[in-house]
XYZ file of C-alpha atoms in Angstrom:
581
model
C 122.610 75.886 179.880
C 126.286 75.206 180.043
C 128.154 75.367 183.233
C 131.540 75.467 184.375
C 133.226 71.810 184.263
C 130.057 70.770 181.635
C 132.526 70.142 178.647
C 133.683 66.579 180.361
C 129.675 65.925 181.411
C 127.794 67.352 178.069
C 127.769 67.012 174.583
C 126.993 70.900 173.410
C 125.755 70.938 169.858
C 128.265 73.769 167.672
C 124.966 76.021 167.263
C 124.803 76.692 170.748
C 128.533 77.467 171.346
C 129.929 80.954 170.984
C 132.769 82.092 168.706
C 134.728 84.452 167.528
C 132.536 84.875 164.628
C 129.265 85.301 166.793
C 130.797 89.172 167.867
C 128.087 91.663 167.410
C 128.578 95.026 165.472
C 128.752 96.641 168.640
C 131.585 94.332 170.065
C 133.515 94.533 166.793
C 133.277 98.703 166.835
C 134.659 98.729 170.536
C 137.629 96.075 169.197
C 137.677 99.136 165.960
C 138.025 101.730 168.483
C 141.138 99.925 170.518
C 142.982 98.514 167.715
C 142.813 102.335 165.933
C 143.707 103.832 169.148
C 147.018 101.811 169.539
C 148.115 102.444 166.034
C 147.068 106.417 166.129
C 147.927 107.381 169.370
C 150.470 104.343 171.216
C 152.491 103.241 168.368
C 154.175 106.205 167.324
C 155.504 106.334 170.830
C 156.861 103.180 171.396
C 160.601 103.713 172.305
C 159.434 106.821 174.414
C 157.207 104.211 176.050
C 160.412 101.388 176.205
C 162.533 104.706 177.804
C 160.054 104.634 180.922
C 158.301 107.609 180.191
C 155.596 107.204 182.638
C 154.045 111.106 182.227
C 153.364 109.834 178.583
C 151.769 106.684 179.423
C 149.502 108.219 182.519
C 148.540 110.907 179.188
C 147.954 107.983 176.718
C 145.630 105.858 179.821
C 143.717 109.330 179.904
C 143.253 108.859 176.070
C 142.091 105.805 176.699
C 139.726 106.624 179.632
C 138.366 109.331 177.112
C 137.457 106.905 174.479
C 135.831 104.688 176.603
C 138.877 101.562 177.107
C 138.802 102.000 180.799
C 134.870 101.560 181.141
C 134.345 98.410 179.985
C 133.749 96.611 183.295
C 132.940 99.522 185.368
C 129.218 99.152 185.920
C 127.207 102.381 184.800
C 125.962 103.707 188.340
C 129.929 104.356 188.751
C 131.162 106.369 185.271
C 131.423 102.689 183.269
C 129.637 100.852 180.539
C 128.954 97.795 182.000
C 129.466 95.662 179.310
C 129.857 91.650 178.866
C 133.280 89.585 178.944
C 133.105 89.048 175.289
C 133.434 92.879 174.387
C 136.242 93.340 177.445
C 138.489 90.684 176.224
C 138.273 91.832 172.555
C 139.364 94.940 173.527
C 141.939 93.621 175.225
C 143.000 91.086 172.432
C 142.752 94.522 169.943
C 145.659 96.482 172.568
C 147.384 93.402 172.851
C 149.612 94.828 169.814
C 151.556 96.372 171.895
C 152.326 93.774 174.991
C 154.072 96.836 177.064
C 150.732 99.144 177.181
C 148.282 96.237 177.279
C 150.488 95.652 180.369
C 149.902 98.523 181.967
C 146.380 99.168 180.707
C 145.327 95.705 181.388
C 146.759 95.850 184.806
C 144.313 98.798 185.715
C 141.075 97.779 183.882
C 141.628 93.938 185.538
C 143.372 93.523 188.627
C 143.333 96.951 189.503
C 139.539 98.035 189.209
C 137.883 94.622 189.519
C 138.548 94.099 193.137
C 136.986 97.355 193.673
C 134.323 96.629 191.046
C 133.015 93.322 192.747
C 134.325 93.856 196.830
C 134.237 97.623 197.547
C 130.764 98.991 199.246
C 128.926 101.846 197.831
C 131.111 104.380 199.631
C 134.216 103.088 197.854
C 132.705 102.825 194.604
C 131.372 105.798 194.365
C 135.192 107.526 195.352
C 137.285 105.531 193.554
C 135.510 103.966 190.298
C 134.395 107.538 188.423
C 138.418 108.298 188.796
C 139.323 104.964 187.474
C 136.981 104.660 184.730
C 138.338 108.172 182.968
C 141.562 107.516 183.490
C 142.329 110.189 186.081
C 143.852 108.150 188.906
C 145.669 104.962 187.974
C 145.215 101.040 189.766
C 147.423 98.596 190.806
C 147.073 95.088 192.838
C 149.579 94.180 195.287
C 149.614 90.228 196.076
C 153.049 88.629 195.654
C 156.426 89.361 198.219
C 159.875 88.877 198.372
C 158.998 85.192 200.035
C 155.201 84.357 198.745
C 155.012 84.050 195.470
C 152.369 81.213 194.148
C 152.289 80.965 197.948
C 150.272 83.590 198.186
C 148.250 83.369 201.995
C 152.251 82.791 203.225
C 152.562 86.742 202.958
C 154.430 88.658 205.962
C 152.989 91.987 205.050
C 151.320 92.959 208.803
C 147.947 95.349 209.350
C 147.603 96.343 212.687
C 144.694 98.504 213.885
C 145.134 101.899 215.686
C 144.877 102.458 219.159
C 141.704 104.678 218.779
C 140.863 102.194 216.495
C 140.537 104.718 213.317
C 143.180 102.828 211.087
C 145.506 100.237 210.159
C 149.254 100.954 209.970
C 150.990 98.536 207.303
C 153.946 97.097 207.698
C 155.440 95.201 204.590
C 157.065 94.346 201.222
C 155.263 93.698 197.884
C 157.023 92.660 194.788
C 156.688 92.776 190.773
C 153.872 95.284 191.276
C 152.840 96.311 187.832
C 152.235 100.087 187.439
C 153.637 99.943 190.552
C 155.878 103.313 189.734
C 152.994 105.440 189.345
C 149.591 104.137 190.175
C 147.588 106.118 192.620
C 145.212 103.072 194.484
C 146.425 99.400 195.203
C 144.767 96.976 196.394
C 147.309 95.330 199.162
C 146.880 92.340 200.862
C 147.854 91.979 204.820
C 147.741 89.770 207.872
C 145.575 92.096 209.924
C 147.507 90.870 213.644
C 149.381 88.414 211.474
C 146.845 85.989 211.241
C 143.456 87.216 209.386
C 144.703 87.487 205.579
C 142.715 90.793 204.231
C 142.313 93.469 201.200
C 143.079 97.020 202.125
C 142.642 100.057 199.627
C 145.526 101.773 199.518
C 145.858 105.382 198.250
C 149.578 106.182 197.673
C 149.141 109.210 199.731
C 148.543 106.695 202.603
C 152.000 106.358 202.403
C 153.116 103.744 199.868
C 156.661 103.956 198.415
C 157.674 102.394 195.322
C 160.940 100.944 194.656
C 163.175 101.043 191.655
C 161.871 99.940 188.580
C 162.524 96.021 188.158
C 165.244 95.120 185.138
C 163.198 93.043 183.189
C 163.136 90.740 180.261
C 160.398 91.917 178.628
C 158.067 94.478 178.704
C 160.029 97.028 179.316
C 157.527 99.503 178.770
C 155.419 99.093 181.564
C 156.392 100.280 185.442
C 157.097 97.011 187.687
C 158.329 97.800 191.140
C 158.321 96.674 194.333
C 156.258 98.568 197.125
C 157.744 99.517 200.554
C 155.566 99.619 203.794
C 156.222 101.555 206.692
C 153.737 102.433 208.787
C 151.439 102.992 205.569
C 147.827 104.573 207.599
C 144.826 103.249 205.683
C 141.280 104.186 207.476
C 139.577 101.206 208.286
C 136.895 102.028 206.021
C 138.807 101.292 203.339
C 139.110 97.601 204.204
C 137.983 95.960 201.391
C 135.359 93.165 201.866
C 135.841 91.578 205.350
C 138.714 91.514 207.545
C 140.000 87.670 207.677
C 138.356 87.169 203.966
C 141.024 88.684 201.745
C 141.609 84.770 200.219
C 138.444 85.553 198.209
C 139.492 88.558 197.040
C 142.991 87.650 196.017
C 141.388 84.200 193.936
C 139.125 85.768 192.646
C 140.359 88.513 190.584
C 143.186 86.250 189.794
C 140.422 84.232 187.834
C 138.961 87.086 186.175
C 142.022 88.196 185.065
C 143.070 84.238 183.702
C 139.632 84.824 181.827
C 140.732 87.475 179.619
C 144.133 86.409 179.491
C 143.390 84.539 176.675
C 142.439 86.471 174.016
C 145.683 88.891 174.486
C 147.915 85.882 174.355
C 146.145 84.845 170.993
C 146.428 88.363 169.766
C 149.813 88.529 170.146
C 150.193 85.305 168.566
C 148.684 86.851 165.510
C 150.737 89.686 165.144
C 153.949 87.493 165.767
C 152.662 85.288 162.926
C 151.693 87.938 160.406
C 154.998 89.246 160.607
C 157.000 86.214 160.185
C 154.217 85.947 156.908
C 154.634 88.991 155.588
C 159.060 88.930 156.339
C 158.978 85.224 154.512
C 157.736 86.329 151.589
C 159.842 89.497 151.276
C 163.326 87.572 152.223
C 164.934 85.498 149.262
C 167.324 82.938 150.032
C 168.424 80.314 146.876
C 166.704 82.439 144.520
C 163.318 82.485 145.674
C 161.199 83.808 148.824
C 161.778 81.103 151.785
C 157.780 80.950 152.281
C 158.047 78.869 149.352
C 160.087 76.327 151.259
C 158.259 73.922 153.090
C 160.055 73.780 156.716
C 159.167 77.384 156.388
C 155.728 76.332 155.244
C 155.311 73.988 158.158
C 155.919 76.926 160.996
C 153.557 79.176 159.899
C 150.488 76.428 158.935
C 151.425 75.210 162.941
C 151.463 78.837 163.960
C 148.319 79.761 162.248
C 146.684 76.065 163.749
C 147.454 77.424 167.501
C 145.982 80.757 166.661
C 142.609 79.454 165.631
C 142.456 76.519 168.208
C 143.411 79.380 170.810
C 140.523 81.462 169.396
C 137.722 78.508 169.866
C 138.753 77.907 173.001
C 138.713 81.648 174.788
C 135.769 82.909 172.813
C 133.896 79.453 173.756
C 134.444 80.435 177.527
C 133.868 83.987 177.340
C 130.432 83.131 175.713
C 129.864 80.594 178.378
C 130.631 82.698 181.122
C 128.379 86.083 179.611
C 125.042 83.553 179.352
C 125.670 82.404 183.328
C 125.815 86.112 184.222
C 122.894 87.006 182.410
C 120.841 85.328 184.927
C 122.476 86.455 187.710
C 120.436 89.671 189.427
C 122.771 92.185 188.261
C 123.646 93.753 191.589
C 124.982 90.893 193.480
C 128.130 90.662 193.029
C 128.512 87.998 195.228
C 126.662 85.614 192.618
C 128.303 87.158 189.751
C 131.957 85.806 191.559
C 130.395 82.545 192.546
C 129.565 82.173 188.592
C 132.660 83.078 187.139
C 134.251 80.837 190.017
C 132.733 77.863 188.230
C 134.551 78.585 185.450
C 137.896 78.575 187.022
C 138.924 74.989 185.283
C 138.166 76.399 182.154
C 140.172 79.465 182.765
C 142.856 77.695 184.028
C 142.879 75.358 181.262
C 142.614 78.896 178.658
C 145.893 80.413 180.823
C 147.774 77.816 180.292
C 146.738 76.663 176.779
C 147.157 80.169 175.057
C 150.430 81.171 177.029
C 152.325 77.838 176.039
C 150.667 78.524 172.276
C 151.878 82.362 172.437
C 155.619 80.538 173.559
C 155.376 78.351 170.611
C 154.006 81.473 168.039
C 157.028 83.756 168.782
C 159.747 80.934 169.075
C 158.914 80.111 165.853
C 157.978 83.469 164.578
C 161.691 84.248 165.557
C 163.310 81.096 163.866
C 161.165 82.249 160.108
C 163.466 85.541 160.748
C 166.511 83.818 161.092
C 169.726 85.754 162.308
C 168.068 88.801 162.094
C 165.366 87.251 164.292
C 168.316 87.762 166.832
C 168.472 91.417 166.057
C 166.913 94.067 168.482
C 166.223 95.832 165.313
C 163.980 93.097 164.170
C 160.684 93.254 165.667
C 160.808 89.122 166.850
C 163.574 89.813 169.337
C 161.115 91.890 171.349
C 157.850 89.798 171.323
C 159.766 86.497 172.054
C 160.944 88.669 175.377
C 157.640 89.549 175.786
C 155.360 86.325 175.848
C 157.655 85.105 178.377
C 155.976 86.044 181.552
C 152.419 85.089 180.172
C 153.893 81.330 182.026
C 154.237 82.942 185.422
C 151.793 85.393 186.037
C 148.174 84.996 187.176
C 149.438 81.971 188.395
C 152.312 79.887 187.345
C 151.475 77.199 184.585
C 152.082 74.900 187.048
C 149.952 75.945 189.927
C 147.214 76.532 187.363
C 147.399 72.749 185.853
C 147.377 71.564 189.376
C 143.900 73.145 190.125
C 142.435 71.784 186.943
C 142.196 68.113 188.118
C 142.012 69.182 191.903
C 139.292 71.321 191.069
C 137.380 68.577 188.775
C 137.758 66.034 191.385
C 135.321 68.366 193.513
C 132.643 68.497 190.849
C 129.319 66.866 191.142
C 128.633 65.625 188.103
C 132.252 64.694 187.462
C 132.216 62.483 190.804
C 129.326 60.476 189.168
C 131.442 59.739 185.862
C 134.063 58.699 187.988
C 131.850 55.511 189.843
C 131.983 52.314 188.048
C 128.229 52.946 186.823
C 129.467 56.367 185.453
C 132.206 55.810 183.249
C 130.397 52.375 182.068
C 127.530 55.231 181.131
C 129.538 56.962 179.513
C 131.343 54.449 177.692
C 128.290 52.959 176.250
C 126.968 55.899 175.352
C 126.207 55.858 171.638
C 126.741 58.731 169.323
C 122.918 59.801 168.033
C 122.464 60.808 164.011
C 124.991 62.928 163.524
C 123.776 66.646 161.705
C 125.403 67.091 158.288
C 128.103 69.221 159.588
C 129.078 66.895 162.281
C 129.255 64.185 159.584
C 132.261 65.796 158.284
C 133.821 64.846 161.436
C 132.989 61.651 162.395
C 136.412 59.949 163.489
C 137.058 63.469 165.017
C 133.985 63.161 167.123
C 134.972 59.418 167.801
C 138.235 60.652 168.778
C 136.749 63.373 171.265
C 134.123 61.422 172.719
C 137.047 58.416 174.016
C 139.162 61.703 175.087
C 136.434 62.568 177.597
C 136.720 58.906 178.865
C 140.635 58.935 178.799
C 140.421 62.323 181.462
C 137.692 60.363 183.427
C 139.806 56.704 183.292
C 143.237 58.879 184.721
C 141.158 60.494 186.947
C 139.637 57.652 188.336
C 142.469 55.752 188.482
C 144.729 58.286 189.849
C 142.429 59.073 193.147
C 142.100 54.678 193.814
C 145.664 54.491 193.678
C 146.884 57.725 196.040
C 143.714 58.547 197.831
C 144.017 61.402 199.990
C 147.465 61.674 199.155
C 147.146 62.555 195.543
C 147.270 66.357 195.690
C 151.141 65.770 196.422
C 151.213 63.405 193.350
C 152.150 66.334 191.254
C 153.845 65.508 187.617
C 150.728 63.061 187.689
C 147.961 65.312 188.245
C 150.187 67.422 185.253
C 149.952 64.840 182.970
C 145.925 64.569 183.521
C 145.717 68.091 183.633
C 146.977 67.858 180.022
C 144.873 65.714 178.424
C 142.089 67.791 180.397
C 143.276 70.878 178.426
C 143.498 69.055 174.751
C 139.872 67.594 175.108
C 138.670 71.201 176.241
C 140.668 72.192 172.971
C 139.607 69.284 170.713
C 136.069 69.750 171.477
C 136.378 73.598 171.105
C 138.076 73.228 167.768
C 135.500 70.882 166.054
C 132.707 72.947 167.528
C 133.728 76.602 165.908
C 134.330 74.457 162.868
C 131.616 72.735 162.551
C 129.118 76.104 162.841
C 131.367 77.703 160.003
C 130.756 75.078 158.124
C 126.840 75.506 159.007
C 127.110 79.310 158.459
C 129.553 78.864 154.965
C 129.069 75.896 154.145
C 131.880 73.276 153.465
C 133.481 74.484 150.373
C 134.118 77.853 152.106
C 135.863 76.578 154.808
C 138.533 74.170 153.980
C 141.272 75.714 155.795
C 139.032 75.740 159.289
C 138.331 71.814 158.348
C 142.431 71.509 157.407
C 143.307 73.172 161.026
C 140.706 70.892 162.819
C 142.018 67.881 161.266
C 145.817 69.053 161.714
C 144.831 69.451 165.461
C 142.928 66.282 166.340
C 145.654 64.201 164.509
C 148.763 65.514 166.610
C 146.645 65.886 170.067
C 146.201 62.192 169.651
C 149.614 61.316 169.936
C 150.403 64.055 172.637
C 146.880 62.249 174.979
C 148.484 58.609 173.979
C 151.731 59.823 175.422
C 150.242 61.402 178.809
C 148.081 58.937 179.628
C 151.153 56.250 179.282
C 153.121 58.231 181.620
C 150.256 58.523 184.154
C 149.672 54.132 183.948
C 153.183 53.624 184.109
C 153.964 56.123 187.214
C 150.637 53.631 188.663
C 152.248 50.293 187.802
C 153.664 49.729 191.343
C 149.978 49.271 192.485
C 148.246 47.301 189.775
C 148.369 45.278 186.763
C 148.907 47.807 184.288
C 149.064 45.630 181.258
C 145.087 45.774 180.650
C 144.789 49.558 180.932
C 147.572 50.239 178.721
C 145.542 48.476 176.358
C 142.839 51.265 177.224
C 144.749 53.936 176.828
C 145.703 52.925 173.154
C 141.720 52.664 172.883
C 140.993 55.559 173.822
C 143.832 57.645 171.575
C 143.338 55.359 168.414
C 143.470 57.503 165.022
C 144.403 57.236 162.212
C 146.217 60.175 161.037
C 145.851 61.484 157.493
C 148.484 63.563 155.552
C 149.058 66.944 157.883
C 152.181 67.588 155.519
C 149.770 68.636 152.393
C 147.331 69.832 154.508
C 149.886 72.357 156.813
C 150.982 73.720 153.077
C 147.535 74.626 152.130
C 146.969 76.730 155.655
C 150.100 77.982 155.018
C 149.582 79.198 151.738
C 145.982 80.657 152.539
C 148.119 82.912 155.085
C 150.708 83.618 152.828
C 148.420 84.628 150.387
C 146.137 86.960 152.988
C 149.404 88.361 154.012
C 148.465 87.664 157.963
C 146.679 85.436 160.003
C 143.268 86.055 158.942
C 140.927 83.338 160.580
C-alpha cells in the first residue's frame, strides 16, 4: 500500500492510483449539492457579502450546516457524517467559486472543528461538535501574533492557572484570525507559565475581544481580525489535549488543512480560466475574436495544463491518504494524525504546487482580459486579489518547501536511496515490459524515472557537503525542494493519464496525452535549471565538472512541438466553453 514519501521509493502502477475521475456517485452528489448551493443561495449575495455583512453570512453557514456542508468531517457519534478526504475536499473545491465564503466556511469546517474533531475528549465533543456541525455556533483557530508568524512556538500569548486552580486567565494578542469578527469557539494557543506551549478552547463569552476588521487585499468578504486578551477565564477543562503539547496540535491541523488546500486552489483556477475562455471568444480585436490568436491561445492551453496537472496531483494524495485511514481503528485519533502526518511532504509539496499554479491561472486569466482585466467591474480584478494569500497561509511557500527535503531526509527508505548501494540500486534499476498504456509514454517514463534519481543525487550531495549544517542552507534545500515537487507532479500527471487512456482508450484522450507531454517537456528544463544551481552553489567543495555532466543526464529530453500541441488544448477549451478536464 502506498505511504507517505513512497512516490521517490515506488513505482505505483496508474490502476492503483486515485483520480479525479475515480469519484463515486455519492462524492459527485455532495460536490452537486455545494456547487448548487453557492450559485442558489451565496452568489446572489455577493456584494452584501464584500460589504461585511456578517448576520448574512452566520444565516448562509446555517444554510450550509442544514444541507449537510458543515458535517463532512464531523464523525457521526457527534451530529457529522464522517466521511473520507476525497468527498471533503470536493466539496471544498465545489465552494471554492466564491474564494470569500470558502474562506470563511473553510475556516470553520478545517481549522476550526478539526482540532476539536481529533484533540478534544468526549466531554468537549459532545458540547461543542453538534453546534458546529449545524451551523449554530461558528469556529475559528487562533495561532499567529503580532511577532510569531511562521514562528509559530515564539508566541507571547501567556496562560496562567487560577489560584484555586479552576482556570486559566489569558493574557495575549492573536492576529489575521479568520472569522475572527464573529466566531463563537477558537482554538488559542498559549504559554501556560510562559514556557509549556498549549491549545485552550476558547468560548468568546470567556472573554475574547475582536479587533477591527483587517484592510485586506483580497477576500474581502470574509471577517479577519485580530483577537485581544485580557484576562480571558477558560476552565481548565477546556484545555485541549495536554498542557505543554499544543506543538501537535498547532502542526497538525495546519497539515490537514494544506491537504485540502489543494483542490480549492485548482477550483479557482478553473473558474479563472473559464472566464478568460468564455471573455476571449466574445471580445473582437482586428476583426476577429482574440482566442483565435495564438499568444492568446498559448495562455489558456498553459492555464488549462496547470489545472489538470494540479488535479492529478491533489486527488492522487487525497486517495492515498483515505486508503491509510481505512486501516486505522476508527476511534483513535491519535493513529489517524500519525497517518496523515506521513503525508505531510506530499501536502506540502500540493500547498505549494497548486497556490503558485492558482498565481499563474489568474495572472494570466487577467492579462486574456486586457485593460478591462484592470477594471473592478471585471470579474479578474477580484480573483487575482484573491489567490494572493493562498502563498502565505497554512504556512508560507517557503517554510513549506523547506520541510519537504528536511522532512525526506528523515525517511527510512529514503536514507537507504541515499547510500552509495542505494542510488547505484536505483540507477540500475531497469524499467520491466511496459503495459500498453505506459508504452505511450516511454521517454516520459524515462524522463521520470532519472527525476527520482536527480532528487536523490541533490539530496545526497547536499547533506555530504553541509552536514549538520544544511537546514540553514536554505535557497539550496529550495531548489531540491523543487525538483521534489515536479517529480511528485510528473509522476502524478503520467499516472491519471495513463488510466484514462486505459479507461477511454487513446483516441479519446488526446488532449490528457497533449497536457502530459506539454508538462514533462517544460519540467525538464525547469529540473535541468535547479539542479545546476544546487552543483554550482556546491562547487567550493568538490569537483563539480563530473556531476554537471549528471545533471544533464538526468534532465535529457527531447522536446517535441508544445506550440501545436498548446493550440489543440486550447481549442478543446475554447470549444467546451470552460475548463472541462
Amino acid at each position: 500500500s502506498t505511504t507517505g514519501n513512497s512516490f521517490l521509493t515506488v513505482d505505483v502502477p496508474a490502476s492503483e492510483v486515485f483520480t479525479r475521475e475515480d469519484l463515486s456517485p455519492a462524492q459527485q452528489m455532495s460536490g452537486r449539492i455545494a456547487e448548487d448551493f453557492m450559485r442558489t443561495e451565496v452568489l446572489p449575495h455577493e456584494q452584501k457579502l464584500y460589504d461585511k455583512d456578517w448576520r448574512l453570512t452566520r444565516e448562509l453557514l446555517l444554510k450550509a450546516g442544514e444541507l449537510d456542508l458543515l458535517r463532512v468531517d464531523i464523525p457521526e457519534a457527534y451530529g457529522g457524517l464522517g466521511l473520507d478526504k476525497v468527498s471533503s475536499a470536493y466539496v471544498g473545491e465545489k465552494i471554492g467559486i466564491m474564494p470569500s465564503f470558502a474562506g470563511s466556511l473553510g475556516a470553520h469546517t478545517t481549522i476550526g472543528t478539526l482540532p476539536i474533531v481529533y484533540f478534544g475528549n468526549e466531554e468537549q465533543k459532545a458540547r461543542y461538535l453538534p453546534r458546529l456541525a449545524s451551523g449554530e455556533w461558528i469556529a475559528a483557530y487562533a495561532l499567529t501574533e503580532p511577532g510569531s508568524g511562521s514562528d509559530a512556538l515564539a508566541a507571547r500569548t501567556k496562560a496562567t492557572l487560577s489560584a484555586d486552580g479552576t482556570h486559566y486567565l489569558l493574557n495575549g494578542q492573536k492576529m489575521w484570525t479568520t472569522n475572527g469578527g464573529f466566531a463563537d469557539i477558537f482554538t488559542i494557543f498559549a504559554k501556560v507559565d510562559g514556557e509549556r506551549f498549549t491549545a485552550f478552547l476558547v468560548e468568546r463569552d470567556h472573554g475574547v475581544v475582536s479587533g477591527r476588521e483587517e484592510p485586506k487585499l483580497g477576500l474581502d468578504g470574509s471577517s479577519t481580525t485580530a483577537l485581544m486578551l485580557e484576562n480571558v477565564r477558560v476552565p481548565v477543562g477546556n484545555v485541549l489535549g495536554s498542557v505543554g503539547l499544543g506543538h501537535k496540535v498547532a502542526f497538525n491541523i495546519l497539515n490537514l488543512g494544506r491537504l485540502k488546500l489543494g483542490t480549492r486552489n485548482i477550483g479557482s483556477a478553473k473558474h479563472s480560466l473559464t472566464r478568460a475562455t468564455r471573455y476571449a471568444v466574445e471580445r473582437h480585436q482586428f476583426g476577429r475574436a482574440i482566442a483565435e490568436f495564438g499568444m492568446i491561445k498559448q495562455k489558456l492551453g498553459e492555464m488549462a495544463v496547470r489545472c489538470y496537472v494540479g488535479d492529478a496531483m491533489v486527488y492522487r494524495t487525497l486517495g492515498d491518504v483515505d486508503r491509510a485511514l481505512e486501516a486505522v481503528a476508527e476511534k483513535d485519533s491519535e493513529r489517524v494524525l500519525k497517518t496523515i502526518e506521513e503525508f505531510a511532504v506530499e501536502c506540502s509539496i500540493n500547498k505549494v504546487w497548486t497556490s503558485e499554479a492558482l498565481a499563474f491561472v489568474v495572472d494570466e486569466s487577467l492579462q486574456v482580459y486586457g485593460g478591462y482585466g484592470y477594471s473592478k467591474e471585471f470579474p479578474a480584478e477580484r480573483a487575482y486579489r484573491d489567490a494572493r494569500i493562498t502563498r502565505i497561509y497554512e504556512g508560507t511557500n517557503e517554510i513549506n518547501r523547506l520541510i519537504i527535503p528536511l522532512r525526506l531526509l528523515k525517511d527510512a527508505a529514503v536514507a537507504q536511496l541515499l547510500s552509495s548501494e542505494g542510488a547505484e540500486r536505483m540507477r540500475a534499476a531497469q524499467v520491466g515490459s511496459l503495459a500498453p498504456e505506459e508504452k505511450l509514454f516511454v521517454a516520459e517514463r524515462d524522463l521520470l524515472a532519472r527525476c527520482k534519481q536527480l532528487v536523490v543525487f541533490t539530496l545526497k550531495h547536499a547533506r555530504d557537503v553541509y552536514g549538520d549544517a544544511l537546514p540553514n542552507e536554505q535557497e539550496v534545500l529550495g531548489h531540491i525542494a523543487d525538483i521534489t515537487i515536479e517529480t511528485y507532479a510528473l509522476e502524478s500527471t503520467l499516472l491519471r493519464t495513463e488510466k484514462m487512456v486505459l479507461a477511454r482508450g487513446e483516441q479519446n484522450t488526446g488532449i490528457a496525452i497533449d497536457i502530459t507531454r506539454v508538462y514533462f517537456s517544460d519540467a525538464a528544463d525547469r529540473m535541468q535549471h535547479w539542479a545546476k544551481q544546487v552543483v554550482a552553489a556546491l562547487s567550493d567543495t568538490c569537483d563539480c565538472d563530473s556531476l554537471f555532466a549528471e545533471v544533464e543526464h538526468f534532465t535529457r529530453f527531447t522536446t517535441f512541438n508544445t506550440v501545436a500541441a498548446r493550440r489543440r488544448i486550447a481549442d478543446s477549451v475554447i470549444k467546451e466553453g470552460r475548463y472541462y478536464l
